[in-house]
Coordinates of C-alpha atoms in Angstrom, one line a residue:
M1 CA -96.5 23.7 -27.2
A2 CA -99.8 24.8 -28.6
R3 CA -100.3 28.4 -29.4
I4 CA -102.7 30.1 -26.9
Y5 CA -104.6 33.4 -27.5
G6 CA -107.0 35.2 -25.2
T7 CA -108.1 34.9 -21.6
I8 CA -110.6 32.4 -20.4
E9 CA -114.1 34.0 -20.1
S10 CA -114.9 32.9 -16.5
L11 CA -111.6 34.3 -15.2
K12 CA -112.4 37.6 -16.9
S13 CA -115.9 37.6 -15.3
L14 CA -114.4 36.6 -11.9
K15 CA -111.8 39.4 -12.1
S16 CA -114.5 41.9 -13.1
E17 CA -116.8 40.8 -10.2
L18 CA -114.0 41.1 -7.7
E19 CA -112.8 44.5 -9.0
D20 CA -116.4 45.8 -8.8
K21 CA -116.2 45.1 -5.1
G22 CA -112.7 46.8 -4.8
I23 CA -110.7 43.6 -4.8
S24 CA -107.7 43.6 -7.2
R25 CA -105.1 41.5 -5.4
F26 CA -105.7 38.4 -7.5
S27 CA -104.3 37.8 -11.0
S28 CA -104.9 34.0 -11.2
V29 CA -107.2 31.2 -9.9
K30 CA -104.1 29.8 -8.1
Q31 CA -103.8 32.9 -6.0
I32 CA -107.5 32.8 -5.1
N33 CA -107.2 29.1 -4.0
T34 CA -104.0 30.0 -2.0
F35 CA -105.9 32.8 -0.3
L36 CA -108.9 30.5 0.5
S37 CA -106.6 27.9 2.0
K38 CA -104.5 30.4 4.0
N39 CA -106.8 33.3 4.9
N40 CA -106.9 32.2 8.6
S41 CA -103.1 32.2 8.7
E42 CA -103.1 35.5 6.9
K43 CA -105.4 37.0 9.6
Q44 CA -103.1 35.4 12.3
K45 CA -100.1 37.1 10.6
I46 CA -101.8 40.4 10.8
L47 CA -102.4 39.9 14.5
N48 CA -98.8 38.9 15.0
D49 CA -97.5 41.9 13.1
I50 CA -99.7 44.3 15.1
S51 CA -98.6 42.6 18.3
Y52 CA -94.9 43.1 17.3
E53 CA -95.6 46.8 16.3
L54 CA -97.4 47.4 19.6
E55 CA -94.7 45.9 21.7
K56 CA -92.1 48.1 19.8
E57 CA -94.3 51.2 20.3
Y58 CA -94.7 50.3 24.0
L59 CA -91.0 50.1 24.6
E60 CA -90.4 53.3 22.6
T61 CA -93.2 55.1 24.6
C62 CA -91.7 54.0 27.9
A63 CA -88.4 55.4 26.9
K64 CA -90.0 58.5 25.6
L65 CA -92.1 59.0 28.7
E66 CA -88.9 58.9 30.9
R67 CA -87.3 61.6 28.7
R68 CA -90.4 63.7 28.7
I69 CA -90.7 63.6 32.5
Q70 CA -87.1 64.6 32.8
E71 CA -87.7 67.4 30.3
K72 CA -90.8 68.5 32.2
N73 CA -88.9 68.7 35.5
E74 CA -86.1 70.7 33.8
I75 CA -88.7 73.2 32.5
I76 CA -90.3 73.5 35.9
N77 CA -87.0 74.2 37.6
L78 CA -85.9 76.6 34.9
E79 CA -89.2 78.6 34.9
S80 CA -89.4 78.5 38.7
E81 CA -85.9 79.9 38.9
K82 CA -86.9 82.7 36.4
I83 CA -89.9 83.6 38.5
N84 CA -87.9 83.6 41.7
N85 CA -85.3 85.8 40.1
K86 CA -88.1 88.2 39.0
I87 CA -89.5 88.2 42.5
S88 CA -86.1 88.8 44.0
D89 CA -85.4 91.7 41.6
L90 CA -88.8 93.3 42.5
Q91 CA -88.0 92.8 46.3
T92 CA -84.6 94.5 45.8
K93 CA -86.3 97.5 44.2
I94 CA -89.0 97.6 46.9
D95 CA -86.3 97.5 49.6
S96 CA -84.4 100.3 47.9
I97 CA -87.4 102.5 47.8
K98 CA -88.2 101.8 51.4
N99 CA -84.6 102.6 52.5
N100 CA -84.6 105.8 50.5
K101 CA -85.9 108.6 52.7
E102 CA -87.2 111.3 50.3
K103 CA -87.8 114.7 51.7
S104 CA -89.6 116.2 48.8
L105 CA -93.4 115.6 48.9
L106 CA -93.5 115.1 45.1
K107 CA -90.8 112.4 45.2
K108 CA -92.5 110.8 48.2
I109 CA -95.8 110.5 46.2
S110 CA -93.9 109.2 43.1
S111 CA -92.0 106.6 45.2
G112 CA -95.2 105.5 46.9
I113 CA -96.9 104.9 43.6
R114 CA -93.9 103.0 42.3
L115 CA -93.8 101.0 45.5
Y116 CA -97.4 100.1 45.1
F117 CA -97.0 98.7 41.6
L118 CA -93.8 96.8 42.5
K119 CA -95.5 95.1 45.4
K120 CA -98.5 94.3 43.3
K121 CA -96.3 92.7 40.6
S122 CA -94.4 90.8 43.2
K123 CA -97.6 89.4 44.8
H124 CA -98.8 88.4 41.3
F125 CA -95.7 86.3 40.7
L126 CA -95.9 84.8 44.2
K127 CA -99.6 84.0 44.0
N128 CA -99.7 82.8 40.4
K129 CA -96.3 81.0 40.3
P130 CA -97.9 77.4 39.9
E131 CA -100.2 78.6 37.1
L132 CA -97.4 80.5 35.3
I133 CA -95.2 77.4 35.4
S134 CA -98.1 75.2 34.3
S135 CA -98.5 77.3 31.2
F136 CA -95.0 76.4 30.1
I137 CA -95.4 72.7 30.7
K138 CA -98.9 72.4 29.3
E139 CA -97.9 70.8 25.9
I140 CA -95.4 68.3 27.4
S141 CA -97.8 67.4 30.2
K142 CA -100.4 66.5 27.6
K143 CA -97.9 64.3 25.8
I144 CA -96.9 62.6 29.1
E145 CA -100.6 62.0 29.8
N146 CA -101.1 60.3 26.4
D147 CA -98.0 58.2 26.9
E148 CA -99.1 57.1 30.3
L149 CA -102.6 56.3 29.0
F150 CA -101.1 54.1 26.2
I151 CA -98.8 52.3 28.5
K152 CA -101.6 51.6 31.0
K153 CA -103.8 50.3 28.1
Y154 CA -101.1 48.1 26.7
E155 CA -100.3 46.6 30.1
T156 CA -104.0 45.9 31.1
E157 CA -105.8 45.5 27.7
K158 CA -103.1 44.3 25.3
E159 CA -105.2 41.7 23.5
Q160 CA -108.1 44.1 23.0
L161 CA -105.7 46.7 21.7
I162 CA -104.2 44.3 19.2
E163 CA -107.7 43.2 18.0
K164 CA -108.8 46.9 17.7
R165 CA -105.8 47.9 15.6
A166 CA -106.0 44.7 13.5
K167 CA -109.8 45.0 12.9
P168 CA -109.7 47.0 9.6
K169 CA -107.3 44.5 8.0
T170 CA -108.9 41.4 9.4
E171 CA -112.4 42.6 8.4
K172 CA -111.1 43.2 4.9
I173 CA -109.8 39.6 4.7
E174 CA -113.2 38.4 5.9
F175 CA -114.9 40.6 3.3
I176 CA -112.7 39.2 0.5
R177 CA -113.4 35.6 1.7
N178 CA -117.2 36.2 1.6
V179 CA -117.0 37.7 -1.8
I180 CA -115.1 34.7 -3.1
E181 CA -117.4 32.3 -1.4
N182 CA -120.3 33.9 -3.2
S183 CA -118.4 33.6 -6.5
K184 CA -117.8 29.9 -6.3
N185 CA -119.5 29.1 -9.6
L186 CA -117.2 31.5 -11.4
I187 CA -114.2 30.2 -9.6
S188 CA -115.2 26.6 -10.4
G189 CA -115.6 27.6 -14.1
A190 CA -112.3 29.4 -14.1
I191 CA -110.5 26.4 -12.6
G192 CA -112.1 24.1 -15.2
E193 CA -111.3 26.2 -18.1
N194 CA -107.7 26.8 -16.8
L195 CA -107.2 23.1 -16.6
V196 CA -108.3 22.7 -20.2
V197 CA -105.9 25.3 -21.3
K198 CA -103.0 23.6 -19.4
E199 CA -103.9 20.3 -21.0
I200 CA -104.1 21.7 -24.6
K201 CA -100.8 23.5 -24.0
K202 CA -99.2 20.0 -24.1
L203 CA -100.0 19.7 -27.8
S204 CA -97.6 20.8 -30.5
D205 CA -97.6 24.2 -32.1
D206 CA -99.8 22.8 -35.0
Y207 CA -102.7 23.5 -32.6
V208 CA -104.0 27.0 -31.9
L209 CA -106.3 27.7 -29.0
I210 CA -108.5 30.8 -28.8
N211 CA -110.0 31.3 -25.4
D212 CA -113.3 33.1 -25.0
F213 CA -113.9 33.2 -28.7
N214 CA -116.7 35.7 -29.7
L215 CA -118.5 36.4 -32.9
S216 CA -121.1 39.1 -33.6
F217 CA -123.2 39.2 -36.7
S218 CA -124.5 42.6 -38.1
R219 CA -127.1 40.5 -39.9
P220 CA -128.4 37.8 -37.6
I221 CA -128.2 34.2 -38.7
F222 CA -131.5 32.4 -38.7
Y223 CA -131.3 29.1 -36.9
R224 CA -134.1 27.0 -38.2
K225 CA -133.8 24.1 -35.8
H226 CA -134.9 26.2 -32.9
N227 CA -136.6 28.9 -34.9
Q228 CA -134.4 31.7 -33.6
R229 CA -132.0 34.4 -34.8
I230 CA -128.4 34.3 -33.7
Y231 CA -126.9 37.7 -33.1
S232 CA -123.7 36.5 -31.5
I233 CA -121.9 33.5 -30.1
Q234 CA -119.4 32.9 -27.3
I235 CA -117.3 29.8 -27.1
D236 CA -115.1 28.8 -24.1
H237 CA -112.3 27.5 -26.3
L238 CA -111.9 27.3 -30.0
L239 CA -109.2 24.9 -31.0
I240 CA -107.9 25.1 -34.6
S241 CA -105.8 22.2 -35.9
K242 CA -104.8 20.5 -39.1
A243 CA -107.6 18.0 -38.4
G244 CA -110.2 20.9 -38.3
I245 CA -111.8 23.0 -35.7
F246 CA -113.0 21.9 -32.2
I247 CA -115.6 23.9 -30.4
I248 CA -114.9 23.2 -26.7
E249 CA -117.2 24.0 -23.8
T250 CA -115.9 23.3 -20.3
K251 CA -118.0 22.3 -17.4
N252 CA -116.6 21.8 -13.9
W253 CA -119.8 20.2 -12.4
S254 CA -120.3 17.9 -9.4
K255 CA -122.0 14.6 -9.9
S256 CA -125.3 16.0 -8.5
S257 CA -125.1 18.9 -11.0
V258 CA -124.5 16.5 -13.9
N259 CA -127.7 14.6 -12.9
S260 CA -129.7 17.7 -12.1
I261 CA -132.6 18.5 -14.4
S262 CA -132.7 22.1 -13.3
L263 CA -129.3 22.9 -15.0
R264 CA -129.5 23.8 -18.7
S265 CA -127.8 21.3 -21.0
P266 CA -124.7 22.7 -22.7
I267 CA -125.5 20.6 -25.8
E268 CA -128.0 23.1 -27.2
Q269 CA -125.5 26.0 -26.8
I270 CA -122.7 24.1 -28.5
E271 CA -124.9 23.1 -31.4
R272 CA -126.0 26.7 -31.8
S273 CA -122.4 27.9 -31.8
N274 CA -121.4 25.2 -34.4
F275 CA -124.2 26.3 -36.8
A276 CA -123.3 30.0 -36.6
L277 CA -119.6 29.3 -36.9
Y278 CA -120.2 27.0 -39.9
I279 CA -122.2 29.8 -41.7
Y280 CA -119.5 32.3 -40.9
I281 CA -116.6 30.1 -42.2
S282 CA -118.6 29.2 -45.3
E283 CA -119.0 32.9 -46.1
N284 CA -115.6 34.2 -45.1
I285 CA -112.9 31.5 -45.4
T286 CA -112.1 29.7 -48.7
L287 CA -109.6 26.8 -49.1
N288 CA -109.2 26.6 -52.9
E289 CA -106.5 24.1 -53.0
H290 CA -108.0 20.7 -53.6
H291 CA -108.4 19.6 -57.3
W292 CA -111.7 17.9 -56.5
G293 CA -113.3 21.2 -55.4
E294 CA -113.9 23.4 -52.3
Q295 CA -112.5 21.7 -49.3
K296 CA -114.6 21.3 -46.2
I297 CA -113.3 22.5 -42.7
P298 CA -114.6 20.0 -40.2
I299 CA -116.1 21.5 -37.0
R300 CA -116.5 19.1 -34.1
N301 CA -118.4 19.7 -30.9
L302 CA -116.7 18.7 -27.7
I303 CA -117.8 19.2 -24.1
V304 CA -115.0 18.7 -21.5
M305 CA -116.2 17.6 -18.0
I306 CA -113.5 18.2 -15.4
R307 CA -114.6 15.7 -12.8
N308 CA -117.8 14.0 -13.7
K309 CA -119.7 13.3 -17.0
P310 CA -123.0 11.7 -17.8
K311 CA -123.0 8.0 -18.7
A312 CA -125.2 8.5 -21.8
E313 CA -123.9 9.5 -25.2
F314 CA -125.5 12.2 -27.3
K315 CA -125.9 13.2 -30.9
Y316 CA -123.7 15.8 -32.5
V317 CA -121.4 16.2 -29.5
N318 CA -118.6 14.2 -27.8
I319 CA -118.3 14.4 -24.0
K320 CA -114.9 13.7 -22.5
I321 CA -113.2 13.8 -19.1
L322 CA -110.2 16.1 -18.9
N323 CA -107.6 13.3 -19.1
E324 CA -109.3 12.0 -22.3
L325 CA -109.1 15.4 -24.1
N326 CA -105.8 15.3 -25.9
Y327 CA -106.1 11.7 -26.8
Y328 CA -109.4 12.4 -28.5
I329 CA -108.1 15.5 -30.3
K330 CA -105.0 13.7 -31.7
Y331 CA -107.2 10.8 -32.9
F332 CA -108.2 12.7 -36.0
E333 CA -105.9 12.7 -39.1
P334 CA -104.6 16.0 -40.4
I335 CA -106.3 17.2 -43.6
L336 CA -105.1 20.8 -43.8
T337 CA -101.7 22.3 -44.8
D338 CA -99.7 24.7 -42.7
E339 CA -100.8 27.5 -45.0
Q340 CA -104.5 26.6 -44.7
L341 CA -104.2 26.3 -41.0
N342 CA -102.7 29.8 -40.7
R343 CA -105.3 31.2 -43.0
I344 CA -108.1 30.0 -40.7
V345 CA -106.2 31.1 -37.6
N346 CA -105.6 34.6 -39.0
N347 CA -109.2 35.0 -40.0
L348 CA -110.7 33.8 -36.6
I349 CA -108.2 35.7 -34.4

């Protein structure tokens, strides 16, 4: 199997764009495609899960309501009994004072005052008995009210309740889908580049693939053909083999895109990369092993079209469909030794 280094550029860009929008659930294009094909079923699963949770909560609430009503009645009976006992005790004291015939004026006055306050206290309990009991059942009554409200809503507005609870999750699914739909070009690129990597993996370990190969130049390279200075290059895939180096650009274009004059031709980009890489290799990699002199490292330009390719042929670049890729690569005879191959690989990695 070919040796693979690096992550494809479009996948990195796609992950970065998704993460910028708070989406981190995907680690591969396959997962994204699975999501796109199953996002409706994912939303339905959310609704089913919420429905199950609500039904469970409904049954638990019904049982809880029954227990709370019983507990409330017990509190009412207990507190009512306590108040009745207090009233009874007060009445006993009142009767005792009334039955006690005091002869002393001072004691009569004292008993009269005491009798007044005992009657007042007794009247307070009698008059305010409902309010006093209500204060003890206030908290549990509120819970019963909430339980009854939930039960009523569940029984009369079940579907609306499910949708309301599921809304944050289903809206998030819809948001992710919209973000992905707006990133179709990146996804298409990632799919194409991923297919190229899978295809090249089928080659032997004499082949080394560097995904998203980048070079920056502290001193820019002057590219006379287009009268421009090259400060850096980025190559989708750089394949290093005993037959030389292949600069591979991947395009996952539709037939209309291939024929569109508004899309920039990838040929200019690959020629520019070839020139800059040739200069870099000439200055940094030496193969002093051939008795005739300095050995050349062939650099070939290759554009891989995933689905469609133009009918025309072009100078300085070969254009192949994905299933033609490995056949084309293996067509060239090896000219480098293992040691030379590894020297190039170590330098470029």
